[in-house]
PDB file of C-alpha atoms in Angstrom:
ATOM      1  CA  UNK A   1      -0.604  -1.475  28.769  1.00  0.00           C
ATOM      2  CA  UNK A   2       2.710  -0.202  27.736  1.00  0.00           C
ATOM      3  CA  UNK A   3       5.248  -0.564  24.723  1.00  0.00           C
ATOM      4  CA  UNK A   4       8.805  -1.963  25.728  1.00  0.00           C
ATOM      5  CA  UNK A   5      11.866  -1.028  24.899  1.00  0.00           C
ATOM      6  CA  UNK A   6      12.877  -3.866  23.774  1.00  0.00           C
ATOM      7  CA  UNK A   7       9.395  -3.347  21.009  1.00  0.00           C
ATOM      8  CA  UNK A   8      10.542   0.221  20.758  1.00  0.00           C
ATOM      9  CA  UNK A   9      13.656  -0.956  19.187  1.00  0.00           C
ATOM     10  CA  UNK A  10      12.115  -3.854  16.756  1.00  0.00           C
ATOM     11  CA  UNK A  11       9.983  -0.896  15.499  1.00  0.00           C
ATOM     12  CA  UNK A  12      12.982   1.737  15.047  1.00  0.00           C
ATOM     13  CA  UNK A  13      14.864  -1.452  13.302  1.00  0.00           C
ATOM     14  CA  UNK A  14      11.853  -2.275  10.730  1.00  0.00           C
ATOM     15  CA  UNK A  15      11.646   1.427   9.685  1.00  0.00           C
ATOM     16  CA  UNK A  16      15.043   1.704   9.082  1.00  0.00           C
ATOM     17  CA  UNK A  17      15.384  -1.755   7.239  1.00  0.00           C
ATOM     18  CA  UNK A  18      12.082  -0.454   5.086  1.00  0.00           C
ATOM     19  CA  UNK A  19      13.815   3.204   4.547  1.00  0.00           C
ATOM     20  CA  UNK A  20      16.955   1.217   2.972  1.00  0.00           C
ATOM     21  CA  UNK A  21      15.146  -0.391   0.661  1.00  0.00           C
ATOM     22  CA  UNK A  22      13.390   2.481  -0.507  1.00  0.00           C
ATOM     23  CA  UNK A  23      16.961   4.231  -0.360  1.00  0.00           C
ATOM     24  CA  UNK A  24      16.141   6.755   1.977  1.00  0.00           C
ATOM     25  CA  UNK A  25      17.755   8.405   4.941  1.00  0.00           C
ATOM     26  CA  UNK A  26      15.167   8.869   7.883  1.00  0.00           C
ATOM     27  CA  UNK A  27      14.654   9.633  11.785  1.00  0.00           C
ATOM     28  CA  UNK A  28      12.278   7.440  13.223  1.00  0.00           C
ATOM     29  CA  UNK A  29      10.324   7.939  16.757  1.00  0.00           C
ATOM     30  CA  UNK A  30       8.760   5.966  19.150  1.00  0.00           C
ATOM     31  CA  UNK A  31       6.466   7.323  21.779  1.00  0.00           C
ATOM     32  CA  UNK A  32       4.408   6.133  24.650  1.00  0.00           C
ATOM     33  CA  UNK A  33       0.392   6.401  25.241  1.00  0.00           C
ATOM     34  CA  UNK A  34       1.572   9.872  26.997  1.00  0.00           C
ATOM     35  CA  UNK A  35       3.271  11.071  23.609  1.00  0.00           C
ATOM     36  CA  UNK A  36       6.480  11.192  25.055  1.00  0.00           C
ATOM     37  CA  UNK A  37       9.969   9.952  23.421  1.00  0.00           C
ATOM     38  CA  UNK A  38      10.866   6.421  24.156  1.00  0.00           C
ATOM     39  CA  UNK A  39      12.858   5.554  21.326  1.00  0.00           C
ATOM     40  CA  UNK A  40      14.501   7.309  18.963  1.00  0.00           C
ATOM     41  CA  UNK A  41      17.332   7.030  15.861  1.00  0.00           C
ATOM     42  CA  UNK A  42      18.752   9.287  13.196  1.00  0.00           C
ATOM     43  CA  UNK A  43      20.150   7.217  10.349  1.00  0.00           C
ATOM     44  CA  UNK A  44      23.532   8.543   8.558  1.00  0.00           C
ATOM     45  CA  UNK A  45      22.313  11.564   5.784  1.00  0.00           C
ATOM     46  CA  UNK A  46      19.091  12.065   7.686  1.00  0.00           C
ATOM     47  CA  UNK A  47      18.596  15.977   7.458  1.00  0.00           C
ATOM     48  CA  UNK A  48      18.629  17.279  10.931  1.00  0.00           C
ATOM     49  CA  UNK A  49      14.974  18.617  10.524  1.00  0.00           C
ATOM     50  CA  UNK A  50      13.866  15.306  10.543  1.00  0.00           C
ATOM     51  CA  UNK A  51      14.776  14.748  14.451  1.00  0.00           C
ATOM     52  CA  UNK A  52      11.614  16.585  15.154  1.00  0.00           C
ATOM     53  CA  UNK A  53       9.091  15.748  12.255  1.00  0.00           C
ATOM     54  CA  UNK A  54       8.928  12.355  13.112  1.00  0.00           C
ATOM     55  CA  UNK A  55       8.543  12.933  16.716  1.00  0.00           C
ATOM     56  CA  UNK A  56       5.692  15.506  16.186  1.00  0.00           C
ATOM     57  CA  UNK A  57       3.775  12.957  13.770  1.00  0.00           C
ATOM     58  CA  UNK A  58       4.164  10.340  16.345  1.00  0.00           C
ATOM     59  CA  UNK A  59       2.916  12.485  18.988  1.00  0.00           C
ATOM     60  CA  UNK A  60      -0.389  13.868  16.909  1.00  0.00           C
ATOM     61  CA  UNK A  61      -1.331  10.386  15.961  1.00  0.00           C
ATOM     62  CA  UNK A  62      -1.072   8.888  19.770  1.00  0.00           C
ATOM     63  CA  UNK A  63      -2.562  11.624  21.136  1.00  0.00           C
ATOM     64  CA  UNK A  64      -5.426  11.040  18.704  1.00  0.00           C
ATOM     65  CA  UNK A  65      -5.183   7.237  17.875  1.00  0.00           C
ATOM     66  CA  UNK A  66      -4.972   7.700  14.304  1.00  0.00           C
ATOM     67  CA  UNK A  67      -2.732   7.602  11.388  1.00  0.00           C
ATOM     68  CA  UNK A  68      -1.191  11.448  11.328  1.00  0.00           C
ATOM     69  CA  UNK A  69      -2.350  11.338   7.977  1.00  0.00           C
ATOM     70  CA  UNK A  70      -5.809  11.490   8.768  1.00  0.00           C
ATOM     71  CA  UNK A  71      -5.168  14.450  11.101  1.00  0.00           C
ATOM     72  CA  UNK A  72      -4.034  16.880   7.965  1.00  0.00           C
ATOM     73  CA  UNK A  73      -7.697  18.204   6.786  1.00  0.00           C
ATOM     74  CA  UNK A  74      -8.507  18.552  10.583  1.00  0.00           C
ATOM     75  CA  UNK A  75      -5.258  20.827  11.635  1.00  0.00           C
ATOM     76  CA  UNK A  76      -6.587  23.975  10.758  1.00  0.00           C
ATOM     77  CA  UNK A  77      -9.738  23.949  13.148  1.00  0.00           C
ATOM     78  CA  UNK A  78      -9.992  26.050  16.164  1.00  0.00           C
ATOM     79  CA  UNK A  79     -10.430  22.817  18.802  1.00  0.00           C
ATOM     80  CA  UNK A  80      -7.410  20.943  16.686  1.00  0.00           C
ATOM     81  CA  UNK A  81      -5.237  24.002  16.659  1.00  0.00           C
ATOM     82  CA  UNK A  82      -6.192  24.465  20.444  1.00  0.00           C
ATOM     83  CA  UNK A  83      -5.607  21.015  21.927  1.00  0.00           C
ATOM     84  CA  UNK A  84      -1.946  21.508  19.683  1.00  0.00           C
ATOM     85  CA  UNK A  85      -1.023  24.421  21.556  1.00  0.00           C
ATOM     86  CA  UNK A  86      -2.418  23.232  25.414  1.00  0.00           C
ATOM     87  CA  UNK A  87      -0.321  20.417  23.761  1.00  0.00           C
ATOM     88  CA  UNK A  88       2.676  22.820  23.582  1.00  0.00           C
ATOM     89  CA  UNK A  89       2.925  22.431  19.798  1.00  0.00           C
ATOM     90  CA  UNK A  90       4.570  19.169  19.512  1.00  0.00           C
ATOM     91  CA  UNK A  91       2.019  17.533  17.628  1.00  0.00           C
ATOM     92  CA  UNK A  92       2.610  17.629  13.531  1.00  0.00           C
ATOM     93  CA  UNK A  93      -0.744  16.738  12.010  1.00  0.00           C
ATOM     94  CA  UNK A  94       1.064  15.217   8.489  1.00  0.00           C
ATOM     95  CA  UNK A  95       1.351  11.987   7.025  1.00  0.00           C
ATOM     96  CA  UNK A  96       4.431   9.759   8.419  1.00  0.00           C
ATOM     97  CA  UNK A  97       3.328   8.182  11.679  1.00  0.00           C
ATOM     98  CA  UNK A  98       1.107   5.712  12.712  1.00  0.00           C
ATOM     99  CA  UNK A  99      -0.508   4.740  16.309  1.00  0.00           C
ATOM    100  CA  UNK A 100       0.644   1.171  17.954  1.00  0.00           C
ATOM    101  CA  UNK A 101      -2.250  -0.333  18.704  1.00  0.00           C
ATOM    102  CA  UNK A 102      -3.344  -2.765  21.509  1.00  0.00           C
ATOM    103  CA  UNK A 103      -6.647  -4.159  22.589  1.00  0.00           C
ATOM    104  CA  UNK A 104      -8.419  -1.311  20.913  1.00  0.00           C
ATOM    105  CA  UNK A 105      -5.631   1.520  23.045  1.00  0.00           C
ATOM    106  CA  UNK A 106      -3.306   3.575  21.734  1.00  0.00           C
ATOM    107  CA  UNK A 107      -0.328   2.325  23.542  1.00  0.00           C
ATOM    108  CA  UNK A 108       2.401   4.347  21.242  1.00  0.00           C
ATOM    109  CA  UNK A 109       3.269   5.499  17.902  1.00  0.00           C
ATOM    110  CA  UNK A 110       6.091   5.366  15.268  1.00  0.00           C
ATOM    111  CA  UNK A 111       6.888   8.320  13.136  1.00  0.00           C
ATOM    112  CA  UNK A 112       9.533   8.772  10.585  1.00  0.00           C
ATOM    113  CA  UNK A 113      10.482  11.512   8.686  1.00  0.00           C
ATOM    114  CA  UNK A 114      13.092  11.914   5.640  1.00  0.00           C
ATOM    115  CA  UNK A 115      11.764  10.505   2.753  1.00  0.00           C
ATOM    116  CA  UNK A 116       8.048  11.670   1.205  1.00  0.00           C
ATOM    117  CA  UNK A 117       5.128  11.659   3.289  1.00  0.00           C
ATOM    118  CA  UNK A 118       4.244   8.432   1.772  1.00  0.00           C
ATOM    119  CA  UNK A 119       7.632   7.153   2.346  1.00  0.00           C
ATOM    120  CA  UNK A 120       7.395   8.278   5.274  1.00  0.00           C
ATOM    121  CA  UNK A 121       4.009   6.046   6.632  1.00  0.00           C
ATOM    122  CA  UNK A 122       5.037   3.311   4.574  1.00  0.00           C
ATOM    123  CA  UNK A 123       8.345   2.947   6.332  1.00  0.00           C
ATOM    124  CA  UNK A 124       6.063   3.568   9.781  1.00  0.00           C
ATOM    125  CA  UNK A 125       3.645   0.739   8.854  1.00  0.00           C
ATOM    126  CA  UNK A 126       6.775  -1.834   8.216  1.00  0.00           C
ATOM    127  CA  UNK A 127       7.616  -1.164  11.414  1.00  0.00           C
ATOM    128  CA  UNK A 128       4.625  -1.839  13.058  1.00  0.00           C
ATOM    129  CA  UNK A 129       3.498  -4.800  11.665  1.00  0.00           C
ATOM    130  CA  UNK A 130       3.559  -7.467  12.981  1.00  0.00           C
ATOM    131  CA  UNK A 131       4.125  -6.544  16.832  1.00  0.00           C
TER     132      UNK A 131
END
């Protein structure tokens, strides 16, 4: 089970259209099962900081098939902070991605970054929806 391309850009094209109507300037990021970039877009005003937040959201929540969200009270235990760094610190445990789900597997995630954290997930969950 894999996530296309072709989904990977449907996804990137939902956040965006969800980030201009909340007048907001975002990076969104897709990523495979493995956590690793398969999509990826900056829109025009999107602080440059933003290029890796919403990559490091979408990696903590496929690499733990959950909203990132729900990874925020957890990020400060010894295992978490461990499997982060075997990780090689990618992962961001904070609200603004969620997993793609399929047939119960975490086949990818979308992240975004730029607006609030809220923003951010709600932008994420446009995306997503629907696929």
């Amino acid at each position: 089970m894999e996530i296309s391309l072709a989904d990977a850009d449907r996804i990137i094209a939902r956040a965006i259209a969800k980030a201009e109507e909340l007048n907001i300037r975002v990076s969104v990021a897709v990523v495979d099962a493995g956590g690793r970039l398969l999509a990826f877009k900056r829109m025009d005003g999107a602080a440059w900081n933003t290029i890796y937040g919403c990559q490091g959201k979408a990696i903590a929540s496929v690499g733990f098939a959950r909203p990132s969200a729900e990874l925020q009270e957890r990020a400060d235990l010894p295992i978490f902070r461990g499997i982060i760094a075997a990780e090689g610190g990618h992962m961001i445990p904070h609200q603004g991605a969620l997993p793609i789900m399929r047939d119960g597997y975490a086949i990818g995630a979308c992240g975004v970054g730029g607006g609030t954290s809220q923003q951010d997930e709600e932008c994420a969950r446009a995306a997503i929806e629907g696929l």
